[in-house]
Short mmCIF file of C-alpha atoms and ligand atoms in Angstrom, two decimals:
data_model
loop_
_atom_site.label_atom_id
_atom_site.label_comp_id
_atom_site.label_asym_id
_atom_site.label_seq_id
_atom_site.Cartn_x
_atom_site.Cartn_y
_atom_site.Cartn_z
CA UNK A 75 2.99 57.78 17.63
CA UNK A 76 4.59 55.08 19.75
CA UNK A 77 7.97 55.96 18.25
CA UNK A 78 7.37 59.43 19.60
CA UNK A 79 6.40 57.96 22.94
CA UNK A 80 9.56 55.84 23.00
CA UNK A 81 11.76 58.82 22.18
CA UNK A 82 10.13 60.99 24.83
CA UNK A 83 10.28 58.30 27.47
CA UNK A 84 13.93 57.73 26.74
CA UNK A 85 14.70 61.44 26.99
CA UNK A 86 12.88 61.79 30.33
CA UNK A 87 14.51 58.67 31.73
CA UNK A 88 17.90 60.01 30.72
CA UNK A 89 17.20 63.37 32.40
CA UNK A 90 16.30 61.57 35.63
CA UNK A 91 19.31 59.25 35.48
CA UNK A 92 21.75 62.08 34.84
CA UNK A 93 20.36 64.09 37.76
CA UNK A 94 20.60 61.02 40.00
CA UNK A 95 24.19 60.53 38.98
CA UNK A 96 25.07 64.19 39.60
CA UNK A 97 23.57 63.94 43.06
CA UNK A 98 25.37 60.65 43.76
CA UNK A 99 22.08 58.98 44.58
CA UNK A 100 21.65 55.23 44.57
CA UNK A 101 18.01 55.04 45.60
CA UNK A 102 15.42 54.82 42.83
CA UNK A 103 13.33 57.66 41.42
CA UNK A 104 9.86 56.69 40.31
CA UNK A 105 8.56 58.29 37.14
CA UNK A 106 4.85 59.09 37.34
CA UNK A 107 3.52 59.79 33.84
CA UNK A 108 0.93 62.54 34.24
CA UNK A 109 -1.72 61.68 31.68
CA UNK A 110 -4.38 64.30 32.47
CA UNK A 111 -5.67 65.86 29.26
CA UNK A 112 -4.51 62.89 27.17
CA UNK A 113 -6.48 59.93 25.90
CA UNK A 114 -6.23 56.22 26.53
CA UNK A 115 -4.24 55.60 23.33
CA UNK A 116 -1.44 57.87 24.48
CA UNK A 117 -1.45 56.11 27.87
CA UNK A 118 -1.40 52.71 26.22
CA UNK A 119 1.63 53.68 24.12
CA UNK A 120 3.62 54.33 27.31
CA UNK A 121 2.13 51.28 28.99
CA UNK A 122 3.40 49.14 26.11
CA UNK A 123 6.85 50.58 26.74
CA UNK A 124 6.71 49.36 30.33
CA UNK A 125 5.38 52.40 32.22
CA UNK A 126 2.96 51.41 34.99
CA UNK A 127 2.71 54.59 37.09
CA UNK A 128 0.25 57.15 35.76
CA UNK A 129 -0.99 60.35 37.40
CA UNK A 130 -4.39 62.00 37.01
CA UNK A 131 -5.87 65.20 38.41
CA UNK A 132 -9.61 64.96 37.87
CA UNK A 133 -11.70 62.15 39.35
CA UNK A 134 -14.19 61.72 36.53
CA UNK A 135 -11.61 61.92 33.75
CA UNK A 136 -9.48 59.34 35.57
CA UNK A 137 -12.42 56.97 36.16
CA UNK A 138 -13.41 57.03 32.49
CA UNK A 139 -9.90 56.23 31.35
CA UNK A 140 -9.13 53.65 34.04
CA UNK A 141 -12.13 51.59 32.95
CA UNK A 142 -10.59 51.09 29.52
CA UNK A 143 -7.05 50.41 30.65
CA UNK A 144 -5.19 47.42 32.13
CA UNK A 145 -5.76 46.69 35.80
CA UNK A 146 -2.10 46.56 36.70
CA UNK A 147 -1.62 50.30 36.21
CA UNK A 148 -0.68 52.03 39.47
CA UNK A 149 -2.71 55.22 39.54
CA UNK A 150 -1.47 58.29 41.35
CA UNK A 151 -4.07 60.91 42.13
CA UNK A 152 -2.35 64.30 42.11
CA UNK A 153 -5.17 66.84 41.72
CA UNK A 154 -7.08 69.04 44.12
CA UNK A 155 -9.59 66.88 45.87
CA UNK A 156 -13.07 67.55 47.20
CA UNK A 157 -14.00 65.35 50.11
CA UNK A 158 -17.18 64.12 48.42
CA UNK A 159 -15.06 62.78 45.57
CA UNK A 160 -12.29 61.29 47.70
CA UNK A 161 -14.39 58.19 48.34
CA UNK A 162 -14.04 57.19 44.68
CA UNK A 163 -10.28 57.00 45.09
CA UNK A 164 -10.16 54.64 48.08
CA UNK A 165 -8.59 51.29 47.08
CA UNK A 166 -8.49 52.36 43.40
CA UNK A 167 -5.38 54.53 43.47
CA UNK A 168 -1.97 53.27 44.49
CA UNK A 169 -1.16 56.70 45.93
CA UNK A 170 -3.14 59.84 46.63
CA UNK A 171 -0.57 62.66 46.56
CA UNK A 172 -2.82 65.60 47.29
CA UNK A 173 -4.13 65.11 50.83
CA UNK A 174 -3.99 68.48 52.56
CA UNK A 175 -6.65 68.24 55.26
CA UNK A 176 -7.92 65.84 57.88
CA UNK A 177 -11.30 65.35 56.24
CA UNK A 178 -9.77 63.73 53.16
CA UNK A 179 -7.96 61.21 55.33
CA UNK A 180 -11.18 60.46 57.15
CA UNK A 181 -13.08 59.78 53.94
CA UNK A 182 -10.32 57.52 52.57
CA UNK A 183 -10.19 55.66 55.89
CA UNK A 184 -13.93 55.05 56.01
CA UNK A 185 -14.45 54.14 52.38
CA UNK A 186 -11.47 51.87 51.87
CA UNK A 187 -11.05 48.16 52.53
CA UNK A 188 -7.32 48.16 52.06
CA UNK A 189 -4.59 50.41 53.39
CA UNK A 190 -4.59 53.57 51.29
CA UNK A 191 -1.16 55.09 50.77
CA UNK A 192 -1.19 58.86 50.74
CA UNK A 193 1.19 61.81 50.65
CA UNK A 194 0.54 65.08 52.40
CA UNK A 195 0.57 68.01 50.00
CA UNK A 196 2.50 70.93 51.45
CA UNK A 197 2.20 74.44 50.01
CA UNK A 198 5.47 75.79 48.67
CA UNK A 199 6.32 79.39 47.95
CA UNK A 200 2.92 80.60 49.09
CA UNK A 201 1.23 79.00 46.09
CA UNK A 202 -2.07 78.78 47.91
CA UNK A 203 -4.07 78.45 44.71
CA UNK A 204 -2.55 75.02 44.24
CA UNK A 205 -3.62 73.76 47.65
CA UNK A 206 -1.46 72.15 50.27
CA UNK A 207 -1.12 72.45 54.02
CA UNK A 208 1.12 75.20 55.36
CA UNK A 209 4.54 73.70 56.21
CA UNK A 210 4.12 74.78 59.85
CA UNK A 211 0.91 72.70 60.08
CA UNK A 212 2.19 69.56 58.34
CA UNK A 213 3.26 67.88 61.58
CA UNK A 214 -0.17 68.39 63.10
CA UNK A 215 -1.85 66.97 59.98
CA UNK A 216 0.45 63.96 60.06
CA UNK A 217 -0.53 63.29 63.68
CA UNK A 218 -4.22 63.59 62.82
CA UNK A 219 -3.75 60.97 60.11
CA UNK A 220 -2.40 58.51 62.68
CA UNK A 221 -5.96 58.08 63.94
CA UNK A 222 -6.95 56.50 60.63
CA UNK A 223 -5.98 52.84 60.56
CA UNK A 224 -6.59 52.37 56.84
CA UNK A 225 -4.51 55.37 55.78
CA UNK A 226 -0.74 55.25 55.63
CA UNK A 227 1.18 58.47 55.06
CA UNK A 228 4.24 57.65 52.97
CA UNK A 229 5.64 61.13 52.41
CA UNK A 230 5.15 64.66 51.15
CA UNK A 231 4.19 66.26 47.85
CA UNK A 232 4.78 69.81 46.70
CA UNK A 233 4.04 72.02 43.68
CA UNK A 234 6.33 75.05 43.60
CA UNK A 235 5.46 78.14 41.58
CA UNK A 236 6.05 78.03 37.85
CA UNK A 237 9.36 79.74 37.11
CA UNK A 238 11.36 80.15 33.91
CA UNK A 239 14.57 79.16 35.63
CA UNK A 240 14.11 75.88 37.53
CA UNK A 241 17.07 76.76 39.79
CA UNK A 242 14.75 79.20 41.51
CA UNK A 243 12.77 76.25 42.84
CA UNK A 244 15.75 74.56 44.44
CA UNK A 245 15.06 76.29 47.78
CA UNK A 246 11.50 74.95 47.78
CA UNK A 247 12.54 71.39 46.99
CA UNK A 248 15.25 71.51 49.64
CA UNK A 249 12.75 72.84 52.19
CA UNK A 250 10.32 70.01 51.42
CA UNK A 251 13.08 67.45 51.86
CA UNK A 252 14.08 68.95 55.22
CA UNK A 253 10.48 68.96 56.35
CA UNK A 254 10.20 65.28 55.38
CA UNK A 255 13.31 64.47 57.42
CA UNK A 256 12.03 66.42 60.43
CA UNK A 257 8.67 64.69 60.35
CA UNK A 258 10.32 61.29 60.03
CA UNK A 259 12.43 62.03 63.07
CA UNK A 260 9.34 63.14 64.91
CA UNK A 261 7.64 59.83 64.04
CA UNK A 262 10.60 57.76 65.17
CA UNK A 263 9.95 56.38 68.62
CA UNK A 264 6.23 57.11 68.46
CA UNK A 265 5.68 54.94 65.38
CA UNK A 266 8.83 53.29 64.06
CA UNK A 267 7.10 51.43 61.24
CA UNK A 268 5.41 54.65 60.19
CA UNK A 269 8.75 56.46 60.22
CA UNK A 270 10.29 53.73 58.10
CA UNK A 271 7.50 54.06 55.52
CA UNK A 272 7.61 57.85 55.49
CA UNK A 273 10.22 58.43 52.75
CA UNK A 274 8.49 59.56 49.57
CA UNK A 275 9.09 63.01 48.20
CA UNK A 276 6.83 63.73 45.23
CA UNK A 277 8.29 66.79 43.55
CA UNK A 278 9.51 67.89 40.13
CA UNK A 279 7.64 68.24 36.84
CA UNK A 280 8.63 68.66 33.20
CA UNK A 281 10.32 72.00 33.74
CA UNK A 282 12.24 71.33 36.93
CA UNK A 283 12.64 67.58 37.42
CA UNK A 284 16.45 67.66 37.42
CA UNK A 285 16.58 70.11 40.32
CA UNK A 286 13.96 68.09 42.20
CA UNK A 287 15.91 64.84 41.75
CA UNK A 288 19.12 66.54 42.86
CA UNK A 289 17.25 67.65 46.00
CA UNK A 290 15.96 64.17 46.77
CA UNK A 291 12.71 63.58 44.87
CA UNK A 292 11.68 59.91 44.97
CA UNK A 293 8.74 60.47 42.63
CA UNK A 294 8.66 62.94 39.75
CA UNK A 295 5.35 63.82 38.08
CA UNK A 296 5.95 64.41 34.40
CA UNK A 297 3.27 65.25 31.85
CA UNK A 298 4.32 67.50 28.96
CA UNK A 299 7.75 65.97 28.38
CA UNK A 300 6.14 62.52 27.94
CA UNK A 301 2.86 63.32 26.20
CA UNK A 302 3.38 66.70 24.54
CA UNK A 303 1.14 69.71 25.21
CA UNK A 304 -2.24 69.19 26.89
CA UNK A 305 -5.58 70.05 25.33
CA UNK A 306 -6.46 72.22 28.38
C1 LIG B 548 -0.17 68.60 35.46
C2 LIG B 548 0.63 68.29 36.65
C3 LIG B 548 1.94 67.80 36.54
C4 LIG B 548 2.67 67.62 35.23
O1 LIG B 548 3.07 68.85 34.73
P1 LIG B 548 4.04 68.97 33.44
O2 LIG B 548 4.59 70.34 33.56
O3 LIG B 548 3.17 68.79 32.25
O4 LIG B 548 5.07 67.93 33.55
C5 LIG B 548 2.60 67.47 37.71
N1 LIG B 548 2.03 67.63 38.93
C6 LIG B 548 0.78 68.10 39.07
C7 LIG B 548 0.22 68.25 40.44
C8 LIG B 548 0.05 68.47 37.94
O5 LIG B 548 -1.18 68.95 38.11
#
């Protein structure tokens, strides 16, 4: 079991490192192990190998697992979020990747004691079923978030369509990176500290992480390649 976990982790780490090298990147890429659909034992096996970043998509499933797991895990919430559930995430997740409307920011701002780091989820390739703000509205959403003192927007997240050939998603990853750069420029001058913090690009999954890293991903969200197939 943990031998499997070690082998898988090594393979994923190597994929990321080789893509970083190809792209000539020196900045780090954070591996978020997407543990939705897998139990606490599988999470613990990766934890024991040094992984601390785990991603979950469903509030209740995450809460049940988090209770049984070490407190120093950095949780990343990556699923579609209802505003009545967002309050459970405040101060409990290191990052909420899936904020795509003002209301979610408002709930996190009101319910949290600490600064909550979030990413704005942008829809890519007209994948509306997966949520995300339209790219043309991302700047407006970012400005709305500035009203919330306990919410800090640290970047963008995207889920491109599933494709057999990951090269097809390169255009989407490149577009998300450009949007991130544009929004950072827009922030500069108005909020220099905010612009400095706005650098995370959460993109790339099991099937397409190399292309995402080549296009500038700073966080990749990997489930299947680390844990095997999911039960749902
Ligand atoms: C499930 C999920 C992942 C992981 O997908 P894999 O293909 O198993 O690596 C990444 N991001 C999001 C938003 C997900 O829901």
